[in-house]
Short mmCIF file of C-alpha atoms and ligand atoms in Angstrom, two decimals:
data_model
loop_
_atom_site.label_atom_id
_atom_site.label_comp_id
_atom_site.label_asym_id
_atom_site.label_seq_id
_atom_site.Cartn_x
_atom_site.Cartn_y
_atom_site.Cartn_z
CA UNK G 294 262.03 33.93 56.51
CA UNK G 295 265.23 34.65 54.64
CA UNK G 296 265.37 38.24 55.81
CA UNK G 297 266.02 37.47 59.51
CA UNK G 298 268.89 39.74 60.49
CA UNK G 299 269.58 38.45 63.92
CA UNK G 300 269.54 34.66 63.76
CA UNK G 301 269.59 32.67 67.01
CA UNK G 302 271.57 29.44 67.41
CA UNK G 303 270.08 26.38 65.73
CA UNK G 304 267.69 24.45 67.96
CA UNK G 305 266.93 27.49 70.12
CA UNK G 306 263.75 27.03 72.18
CA UNK G 307 261.01 29.65 71.84
CA UNK G 308 258.21 29.38 74.35
CA UNK G 309 255.80 30.96 76.75
CA UNK G 310 255.33 30.46 80.48
CA UNK G 311 252.33 30.15 82.81
CA UNK G 312 251.66 28.95 86.35
CA UNK G 313 248.80 26.85 87.70
CA UNK G 314 246.99 29.26 90.04
CA UNK G 315 247.36 32.18 87.65
CA UNK G 316 245.63 30.48 84.72
CA UNK G 317 243.84 27.27 85.67
CA UNK G 318 240.75 28.01 87.70
CA UNK G 319 241.19 24.41 88.91
CA UNK G 320 237.68 23.48 90.11
CA UNK G 321 238.86 21.32 93.03
CA UNK G 322 241.28 23.93 94.32
CA UNK G 323 238.80 26.75 94.03
CA UNK G 324 235.64 25.03 95.35
CA UNK G 325 237.36 23.58 98.40
CA UNK G 326 239.86 26.49 98.81
CA UNK G 327 242.68 23.97 98.81
CA UNK G 328 245.57 26.46 98.72
CA UNK G 329 246.73 29.40 100.79
CA UNK G 330 246.18 31.61 97.73
CA UNK G 331 242.63 30.38 97.10
CA UNK G 332 241.87 31.43 100.68
CA UNK G 333 243.85 34.70 100.47
CA UNK G 334 241.82 35.98 97.51
CA UNK G 335 238.64 35.73 99.60
CA UNK G 336 240.00 38.09 102.29
CA UNK G 337 238.91 41.70 101.93
CA UNK G 338 241.63 44.11 100.87
CA UNK G 339 244.25 41.54 99.83
CA UNK G 340 243.79 41.88 96.04
CA UNK G 341 244.04 45.44 94.83
CA UNK G 342 241.39 45.25 92.08
CA UNK G 343 239.15 42.99 94.21
CA UNK G 344 239.23 40.14 91.66
CA UNK G 345 239.94 36.46 92.36
CA UNK G 346 241.52 33.61 90.41
CA UNK G 347 238.34 31.54 90.68
CA UNK G 348 238.00 31.34 86.90
CA UNK G 349 241.31 32.88 85.85
CA UNK G 350 241.74 31.74 82.20
CA UNK G 351 239.83 28.47 82.67
CA UNK G 352 242.97 26.80 81.42
CA UNK G 353 241.89 23.63 83.25
CA UNK G 354 239.11 23.11 80.71
CA UNK G 355 240.44 25.14 77.77
CA UNK G 356 244.08 24.04 77.69
CA UNK G 357 243.75 22.33 74.31
CA UNK G 358 242.81 25.65 72.71
CA UNK G 359 245.85 27.25 74.34
CA UNK G 360 248.23 24.49 73.28
CA UNK G 361 246.92 24.95 69.73
CA UNK G 362 247.53 28.69 70.03
CA UNK G 363 251.15 28.01 71.03
CA UNK G 364 251.53 25.80 68.01
CA UNK G 365 250.01 28.44 65.73
CA UNK G 366 252.66 30.84 67.07
CA UNK G 367 255.41 28.36 66.09
CA UNK G 368 256.45 27.88 69.71
CA UNK G 369 258.49 24.79 70.46
CA UNK G 370 258.45 24.85 74.25
CA UNK G 371 256.03 25.59 77.07
CA UNK G 372 256.42 26.20 80.79
CA UNK G 373 253.66 25.31 83.25
CA UNK G 374 253.44 24.54 86.94
CA UNK G 375 251.74 21.67 88.71
CA UNK G 376 249.01 22.50 91.17
CA UNK G 377 250.49 21.08 94.39
CA UNK G 378 247.35 21.84 96.48
CA UNK G 379 245.11 20.06 93.95
CA UNK G 380 247.44 17.07 93.64
CA UNK G 381 247.82 16.83 97.44
CA UNK G 382 244.54 18.20 98.80
CA UNK G 383 244.95 16.59 102.24
CA UNK G 384 247.85 15.56 104.43
CA UNK G 385 247.19 11.93 103.50
CA UNK G 386 247.73 12.81 99.84
CA UNK G 387 251.42 13.18 100.52
CA UNK G 388 251.53 9.46 99.72
CA UNK G 389 249.20 9.37 96.71
CA UNK G 390 248.08 12.08 94.30
CA UNK G 391 244.48 13.03 93.59
CA UNK G 392 243.63 10.81 90.60
CA UNK G 393 241.62 13.37 88.61
CA UNK G 394 244.42 15.93 88.79
CA UNK G 395 246.95 13.32 87.64
CA UNK G 396 244.73 12.57 84.68
CA UNK G 397 244.47 16.28 83.82
CA UNK G 398 248.23 16.89 83.92
CA UNK G 399 249.02 13.76 81.94
CA UNK G 400 246.53 14.83 79.26
CA UNK G 401 247.95 18.37 79.18
CA UNK G 402 251.56 17.21 78.98
CA UNK G 403 250.69 14.62 76.34
CA UNK G 404 248.98 17.28 74.29
CA UNK G 405 252.13 19.45 74.45
CA UNK G 406 254.26 16.48 73.51
CA UNK G 407 251.93 15.62 70.61
CA UNK G 408 252.72 19.10 69.25
CA UNK G 409 256.45 18.39 69.57
CA UNK G 410 256.98 20.82 72.45
CA UNK G 411 259.77 20.71 75.00
CA UNK G 412 258.21 20.89 78.47
CA UNK G 413 259.35 22.89 81.51
CA UNK G 414 257.47 21.98 84.69
CA UNK G 415 257.61 23.90 87.97
CA UNK G 416 256.72 22.20 91.23
CA UNK G 417 256.31 25.17 93.58
CA UNK G 418 255.06 28.39 92.03
CA UNK G 419 253.95 30.28 95.17
CA UNK G 420 250.91 28.12 96.14
CA UNK G 421 251.06 25.93 99.23
CA UNK G 422 248.43 23.31 100.14
CA UNK G 423 246.21 24.85 102.81
CA UNK G 424 246.74 22.00 105.26
CA UNK G 425 250.50 22.57 105.01
CA UNK G 426 250.18 26.36 105.31
CA UNK G 427 248.20 25.72 108.52
CA UNK G 428 251.18 23.74 109.85
CA UNK G 429 253.53 26.69 109.30
CA UNK G 430 254.14 26.43 105.55
CA UNK G 431 257.73 27.02 104.49
CA UNK G 432 258.80 28.14 107.96
CA UNK G 433 258.33 24.55 109.15
CA UNK G 434 260.46 21.47 108.38
CA UNK G 435 257.13 19.79 107.56
CA UNK G 436 257.23 21.68 104.25
CA UNK G 437 260.55 20.05 103.35
CA UNK G 438 259.14 16.62 104.05
CA UNK G 439 255.90 17.30 102.14
CA UNK G 440 257.71 18.88 99.19
CA UNK G 441 260.11 15.93 98.91
CA UNK G 442 257.21 13.48 98.75
CA UNK G 443 255.44 15.71 96.23
CA UNK G 444 258.54 15.90 94.01
CA UNK G 445 258.94 12.14 94.24
CA UNK G 446 255.33 11.46 93.19
CA UNK G 447 255.46 14.12 90.48
CA UNK G 448 258.54 12.54 88.92
CA UNK G 449 256.92 9.11 89.15
CA UNK G 450 253.64 10.21 87.51
CA UNK G 451 254.89 12.74 84.97
CA UNK G 452 258.63 12.09 84.51
CA UNK G 453 258.16 10.53 81.06
CA UNK G 454 256.56 13.76 79.80
CA UNK G 455 258.81 16.39 81.40
CA UNK G 456 262.06 17.62 79.85
CA UNK G 457 263.09 20.28 82.38
CA UNK G 458 262.08 20.41 86.03
CA UNK G 459 262.02 23.59 88.10
CA UNK G 460 261.68 22.86 91.82
CA UNK G 461 260.90 26.40 93.02
CA UNK G 462 259.91 29.50 91.12
CA UNK G 463 261.54 32.72 92.41
CA UNK G 464 262.16 31.57 96.00
CA UNK G 465 263.29 35.02 97.10
CA UNK G 466 260.22 36.75 95.70
CA UNK G 467 258.11 34.27 97.65
CA UNK G 468 260.03 34.77 100.91
CA UNK G 469 259.97 38.55 100.48
CA UNK G 470 256.26 39.06 99.81
CA UNK G 471 255.15 36.43 102.33
CA UNK G 472 257.33 37.51 105.27
CA UNK G 473 258.65 41.03 104.64
CA UNK G 474 256.30 42.89 102.30
CA UNK G 475 253.24 41.07 103.64
CA UNK G 476 251.29 41.37 100.38
CA UNK G 477 251.12 37.58 99.93
CA UNK G 478 250.12 34.76 102.28
CA UNK G 479 250.92 34.27 105.09
CA UNK G 480 251.09 38.08 105.16
CA UNK G 481 253.86 38.77 107.72
CA UNK G 482 255.55 42.17 107.61
CA UNK G 483 259.24 42.92 108.19
CA UNK G 484 259.75 39.45 109.72
CA UNK G 485 263.23 38.84 108.37
CA UNK G 486 263.83 35.90 110.68
CA UNK G 487 260.84 34.04 109.28
CA UNK G 488 261.92 34.99 105.74
CA UNK G 489 265.40 33.57 106.40
CA UNK G 490 263.92 30.40 107.87
CA UNK G 491 261.72 30.07 104.80
CA UNK G 492 264.78 30.44 102.54
CA UNK G 493 266.64 27.76 104.51
CA UNK G 494 263.74 25.29 104.16
CA UNK G 495 263.23 26.14 100.49
CA UNK G 496 266.90 25.24 99.94
CA UNK G 497 266.51 21.98 101.85
CA UNK G 498 263.36 21.23 99.84
CA UNK G 499 265.20 21.95 96.62
CA UNK G 500 268.06 19.60 97.54
CA UNK G 501 265.72 16.76 98.50
CA UNK G 502 263.34 17.39 95.63
CA UNK G 503 266.29 17.34 93.23
CA UNK G 504 267.38 13.92 94.56
CA UNK G 505 263.82 12.55 94.41
CA UNK G 506 263.42 13.54 90.75
CA UNK G 507 266.89 12.20 89.89
CA UNK G 508 265.98 8.85 91.43
CA UNK G 509 263.07 8.38 89.01
CA UNK G 510 264.59 10.12 85.99
CA UNK G 511 268.39 9.81 86.01
CA UNK G 512 268.68 12.02 82.92
CA UNK G 513 266.23 14.68 84.04
CA UNK G 514 267.38 18.29 83.84
CA UNK G 515 266.60 19.93 87.17
CA UNK G 516 267.01 23.44 88.51
CA UNK G 517 265.08 26.29 90.17
CA UNK G 518 264.04 29.61 88.58
CA UNK G 519 265.66 32.74 89.97
CA UNK G 520 264.20 36.19 89.56
CA UNK G 521 267.31 38.29 88.89
CA UNK G 522 266.95 42.05 89.29
CA UNK G 523 269.86 44.50 88.99
CA UNK G 524 269.91 46.92 91.95
CA UNK G 525 271.25 50.47 91.87
CA UNK G 526 271.68 52.97 94.71
CA UNK G 527 269.20 55.84 94.58
CA UNK G 528 272.08 58.17 95.42
CA UNK G 529 275.45 56.66 94.51
CA UNK G 530 277.24 59.05 96.89
CA UNK G 531 275.14 58.01 99.89
CA UNK G 532 276.86 55.13 101.78
CA UNK G 533 273.54 54.09 103.38
CA UNK G 534 271.87 53.71 99.98
CA UNK G 535 274.92 51.73 98.89
CA UNK G 536 274.57 49.45 101.93
CA UNK G 537 270.92 48.78 101.05
CA UNK G 538 271.91 48.17 97.45
CA UNK G 539 274.52 45.64 98.53
CA UNK G 540 272.18 43.82 100.93
CA UNK G 541 269.32 43.67 98.45
CA UNK G 542 271.54 42.47 95.66
CA UNK G 543 273.26 39.82 97.79
CA UNK G 544 270.12 38.45 99.44
CA UNK G 545 267.67 38.75 96.54
CA UNK G 546 269.95 37.77 93.67
CA UNK G 547 273.02 35.95 94.85
CA UNK G 548 272.42 34.13 98.11
CA UNK G 549 270.18 31.31 96.87
CA UNK G 550 272.15 30.33 93.73
CA UNK G 551 275.44 30.67 95.66
CA UNK G 552 274.10 28.29 98.31
CA UNK G 553 273.10 25.79 95.62
CA UNK G 554 276.48 26.13 93.92
CA UNK G 555 278.54 25.70 97.10
CA UNK G 556 276.16 23.55 99.20
CA UNK G 557 276.31 26.10 102.01
CA UNK G 558 273.96 28.93 102.99
CA UNK G 559 275.71 32.18 103.98
CA UNK G 560 273.78 35.24 105.17
CA UNK G 561 275.40 38.64 104.65
CA UNK G 562 277.64 40.26 107.27
CA UNK G 563 276.80 41.66 109.84
CA UNK G 564 273.34 40.00 109.83
CA UNK G 565 275.14 36.65 109.85
CA UNK G 566 276.33 37.35 113.43
CA UNK G 567 272.82 37.25 114.89
CA UNK G 568 272.55 33.87 116.71
CA UNK G 569 269.24 32.74 115.15
CA UNK G 570 270.50 33.66 111.70
CA UNK G 571 273.79 31.88 112.41
CA UNK G 572 271.84 28.74 113.31
CA UNK G 573 270.17 28.81 109.89
CA UNK G 574 273.49 29.12 108.04
CA UNK G 575 275.84 26.41 106.92
CA UNK G 576 275.99 23.18 104.96
CA UNK G 577 272.83 21.65 103.50
CA UNK G 578 273.19 17.98 102.60
CA UNK G 579 272.65 17.19 98.92
CA UNK G 580 272.53 20.85 97.88
CA UNK G 581 275.95 21.36 96.30
CA UNK G 582 275.77 21.62 92.53
CA UNK G 583 272.05 20.72 92.34
CA UNK G 584 271.53 23.01 89.34
CA UNK G 585 271.75 21.28 85.95
CA UNK G 586 270.96 24.48 84.10
CA UNK G 587 270.31 28.14 84.88
CA UNK G 588 266.68 29.27 84.78
CA UNK G 589 266.40 33.05 84.86
CA UNK G 590 263.35 35.28 85.13
CA UNK G 591 264.22 38.84 84.15
CA UNK G 592 261.90 41.85 84.09
CA UNK G 593 263.40 45.14 85.22
CA UNK G 594 265.95 46.85 87.44
CA UNK G 595 265.39 48.62 90.74
CA UNK G 596 266.81 51.68 92.50
CA UNK G 597 266.92 51.42 96.28
CA UNK G 598 267.42 53.72 99.20
CA UNK G 599 268.11 53.20 102.88
CA UNK G 600 264.90 53.03 104.92
CA UNK G 601 265.17 55.22 108.03
CA UNK G 602 261.87 53.87 109.35
CA UNK G 603 260.92 53.91 112.14
CA UNK G 604 262.32 51.36 112.68
CA UNK G 605 265.35 51.74 110.36
CA UNK G 606 265.69 48.88 107.88
CA UNK G 607 269.13 48.34 106.32
CA UNK G 608 267.55 46.36 103.48
CA UNK G 609 266.07 49.69 102.45
CA UNK G 610 263.11 50.29 100.20
CA UNK G 611 262.45 50.61 96.53
CA UNK G 612 262.90 54.17 95.34
CA UNK G 613 260.47 55.53 92.73
CA UNK G 614 263.41 56.58 90.53
CA UNK G 615 263.50 55.48 86.86
CA UNK G 616 265.41 56.76 83.84
CA UNK G 617 263.82 55.00 80.91
CA UNK G 618 260.37 54.12 79.62
CA UNK G 619 258.30 52.19 82.17
CA UNK G 620 255.30 49.90 81.80
CA UNK G 621 251.93 50.86 83.26
CA UNK G 622 252.90 48.75 86.29
CA UNK G 623 255.85 51.10 86.79
CA UNK G 624 258.49 48.56 85.76
CA UNK G 625 261.31 50.27 83.88
CA UNK G 626 262.40 48.85 80.54
CA UNK G 627 266.05 47.97 81.05
CA UNK G 628 267.20 45.36 78.52
CA UNK G 629 270.87 46.00 79.23
CA UNK G 630 270.28 44.39 82.63
CA UNK G 631 269.56 41.14 80.81
CA UNK G 632 272.77 41.47 78.81
CA UNK G 633 274.97 42.16 81.84
CA UNK G 634 273.45 39.45 84.00
CA UNK G 635 274.04 36.90 81.24
CA UNK G 636 277.58 37.99 80.43
CA UNK G 637 278.82 39.05 83.88
CA UNK G 638 276.66 38.05 86.87
CA UNK G 639 276.11 34.49 85.62
CA UNK G 640 279.81 33.89 84.93
CA UNK G 641 280.21 32.54 88.49
CA UNK G 642 277.58 29.84 87.77
CA UNK G 643 278.56 29.16 84.17
CA UNK G 644 280.02 25.69 84.77
CA UNK G 645 278.83 22.60 86.61
CA UNK G 646 281.14 20.89 89.11
CA UNK G 647 282.39 18.58 86.33
CA UNK G 648 283.43 21.64 84.30
CA UNK G 649 280.68 21.30 81.70
CA UNK G 650 278.97 24.54 80.60
CA UNK G 651 275.51 24.97 82.11
CA UNK G 652 272.76 25.73 79.60
CA UNK G 653 270.85 28.93 80.37
CA UNK G 654 267.13 29.43 79.79
CA UNK G 655 265.21 32.65 80.18
CA UNK G 656 262.19 31.11 81.87
CA UNK G 657 260.27 34.43 82.15
CA UNK G 658 260.50 37.90 80.63
CA UNK G 659 257.62 40.24 79.92
CA UNK G 660 255.65 43.36 80.74
CA UNK G 661 252.11 44.34 81.65
CA UNK G 662 249.64 46.98 80.66
CA UNK G 663 246.67 47.63 82.93
CA UNK G 664 243.12 46.87 81.79
CA UNK G 665 240.29 46.03 84.20
CA UNK G 666 238.87 42.53 84.29
CA UNK G 667 235.32 43.41 83.24
CA UNK G 668 236.31 44.33 79.67
CA UNK G 669 234.62 42.21 77.06
CA UNK G 670 235.56 41.84 73.40
CA UNK G 671 236.39 44.92 71.35
CA UNK G 672 239.67 46.17 70.04
CA UNK G 673 241.08 47.38 73.36
CA UNK G 674 244.71 46.45 73.99
CA UNK G 675 245.39 44.48 70.82
CA UNK G 676 247.90 47.02 69.43
CA UNK G 677 250.39 46.58 72.26
CA UNK G 678 253.22 48.81 71.06
CA UNK G 679 255.00 48.95 74.42
CA UNK G 680 255.11 45.17 74.62
CA UNK G 681 256.52 44.96 71.11
CA UNK G 682 259.26 47.41 72.04
CA UNK G 683 259.93 45.55 75.28
CA UNK G 684 260.08 42.18 73.56
CA UNK G 685 262.36 43.18 70.70
CA UNK G 686 264.67 45.18 72.99
CA UNK G 687 265.15 42.20 75.27
CA UNK G 688 265.63 39.78 72.37
CA UNK G 689 268.26 42.08 70.91
CA UNK G 690 270.07 42.18 74.28
CA UNK G 691 269.76 38.41 74.56
CA UNK G 692 271.17 37.89 71.09
CA UNK G 693 274.11 40.15 71.88
CA UNK G 694 274.80 38.20 75.09
CA UNK G 695 274.81 34.95 73.07
CA UNK G 696 277.24 36.47 70.56
CA UNK G 697 279.43 37.44 73.51
CA UNK G 698 279.53 33.90 74.84
CA UNK G 699 276.44 33.36 77.03
CA UNK G 700 275.28 29.75 76.69
CA UNK G 701 271.57 30.60 76.29
CA UNK G 702 269.44 27.80 74.81
CA UNK G 703 265.92 29.14 75.06
CA UNK G 704 263.56 31.99 75.89
CA UNK G 705 260.06 31.88 77.38
CA UNK G 706 257.87 34.97 77.32
CA UNK G 707 255.77 35.68 80.43
CA UNK G 708 253.05 35.06 79.76
CA UNK G 709 251.27 33.22 77.01
CA UNK G 710 248.07 34.96 78.07
CA UNK G 711 246.73 37.52 80.50
CA UNK G 712 246.30 35.96 83.93
CA UNK G 713 245.92 36.49 87.66
CA UNK G 714 248.82 38.65 88.82
CA UNK G 715 248.79 37.79 92.54
CA UNK G 716 248.05 40.76 94.84
CA UNK G 717 247.36 42.96 91.77
CA UNK G 718 244.56 40.68 90.55
CA UNK G 719 243.44 40.42 86.94
CA UNK G 720 244.19 44.02 85.96
CA UNK G 721 247.85 43.69 84.86
CA UNK G 722 247.85 42.18 81.39
CA UNK G 723 251.08 40.31 80.69
CA UNK G 724 249.74 38.21 77.80
CA UNK G 725 250.75 37.79 74.21
CA UNK G 726 247.17 36.58 74.02
CA UNK G 727 244.43 38.82 75.42
CA UNK G 728 241.81 37.21 77.63
CA UNK G 729 238.41 38.90 77.68
CA UNK G 730 237.48 37.47 81.09
CA UNK G 731 233.69 37.85 80.83
CA UNK G 732 233.62 35.56 77.77
CA UNK G 733 237.06 33.92 78.09
CA UNK G 734 237.66 34.74 74.44
CA UNK G 735 241.33 34.46 73.43
CA UNK G 736 242.66 36.99 70.89
CA UNK G 737 246.21 37.35 69.63
CA UNK G 738 247.82 40.72 70.28
CA UNK G 739 250.14 42.24 67.69
CA UNK G 740 253.07 41.20 69.89
CA UNK G 741 251.94 37.56 69.60
CA UNK G 742 252.15 37.76 65.83
CA UNK G 743 255.58 39.39 66.10
CA UNK G 744 256.76 36.68 68.49
CA UNK G 745 255.33 34.00 66.19
CA UNK G 746 257.43 35.43 63.34
CA UNK G 747 260.52 35.44 65.57
CA UNK G 748 259.96 31.80 66.52
CA UNK G 749 259.38 30.82 62.90
CA UNK G 750 262.51 32.66 61.70
CA UNK G 751 264.55 31.54 64.72
CA UNK G 752 265.71 35.13 64.80
CA UNK G 753 264.52 38.71 64.76
CA UNK G 754 263.26 39.61 61.26
CA UNK G 755 264.69 42.87 60.03
CA UNK G 756 261.35 44.68 59.94
CA UNK G 757 261.14 44.42 63.72
CA UNK G 758 264.63 45.45 64.72
CA UNK G 759 263.85 49.16 64.81
CA UNK G 760 261.18 48.51 67.48
CA UNK G 761 263.87 47.60 69.97
CA UNK G 762 265.87 50.11 71.91
CA UNK G 763 269.50 49.10 71.78
CA UNK G 764 271.42 51.05 74.33
CA UNK G 765 274.15 48.44 73.99
CA UNK G 766 275.10 50.21 70.81
CA UNK G 767 275.48 47.75 68.00
CA UNK G 768 273.26 45.49 65.98
CA UNK G 769 276.13 43.60 64.42
CA UNK G 770 276.56 40.88 66.98
CA UNK G 771 278.62 38.40 65.01
O1 LIG Q 1076 253.30 36.68 87.39
C1 LIG Q 1076 254.56 36.59 87.93
C2 LIG Q 1076 255.00 35.13 87.99
O2 LIG Q 1076 254.13 34.37 88.76
C3 LIG Q 1076 256.38 35.04 88.61
N1 LIG Q 1076 257.30 35.92 87.98
C4 LIG Q 1076 256.93 37.30 87.78
C5 LIG Q 1076 255.56 37.35 87.09
C6 LIG Q 1076 255.15 38.81 86.86
O3 LIG Q 1076 255.10 39.49 88.07
#
């Protein structure tokens, strides 16, 4: 592809991301309801389109087809997550993994390796073993202990096949929906104390998990994936909206990576004065600097306004305001957020303690259109113009950030294929590849072909550039 206008650095990784519960339909997990999520989907009213992940994409049995699809799209990396509940179905399995699940993951990882792919593997992507959830999940120190053993066994069994480890995916999203929003298990609402406890134990789990992986694989690259979302005040002249903006930005974006960077968890003032919160703050052994690279999931920005309640909530609420094109899920297309987070927000985490530059990977970025699960084959949703615009716009912003000094080494689109989108069910379609759930047929969308051309060219071919909005104002990024 000689005509690529915007070339990416040599050796750049182009991939797609998935997570176990969202795609696998792991028979053991589903039949025996081994995870909190497998139970949650059976409770009336929890999933908005009333679907479950019982089959999802049947990735457990069809993964070879999907690995081949990745190869056909010229992808050179893939992100997946291990199914903790299936690997540790009972408390006793903290000391030994379920053998059949080990076999499955080794075969999957070997198949990726046979195709020359770099592998990113997440340990905790929102699903907790049911037995552990019953003991209090991530609000109990038992979770730290169980997660450490899980990380240790995972590194022992799969370390030879994993290039990049991610301990937790989007810890703040997890804490928020589980303990504040209540849309995810365990379904608590506005329980900030539990959310803060959960964050503290997730950090402890990360530190110990990091050490456990390091012990088995001294050269392993280990981090966690942060969901970074730029926040704006609904009304910039309203000091209460500005307070909510500050609190949301600090807690959702900054607090976790700052704790990992410094080794110390600090809650925002004046919340930090509350005695229970104060008890959760402070040093966490082994945490400082446990971030070999930066893993960033970026989707959209958010406006926020103070929430007067009752009761009033200084963390505020999401305002419906948007300025630019939004996806059918209501997520605004805001590629400049990706540029600014890479060139400005990440500057504070740019270097490791030894001064070396941290590599940055975009471990998720994508958008969804809404199509109900019952749709069979046909030509619905294959011409995904909005996704093409979203993809090119974000790649253009990414390329500009690289030209301006951001040390980005790879990009993974979320998601390879349509999958189970948590409390929204199967309706949101994030995939480059369409899944017709009734038949499980996989079909490439136009965006998949576009992305395949990008990966092959290691850059954005000129014919696609005009699809991207470039509010950053220049396409000459050299
Ligand atoms: O589907 C999720 C994924 O599990 C975590 N990051 C955001 C995606 C889209 O909501």
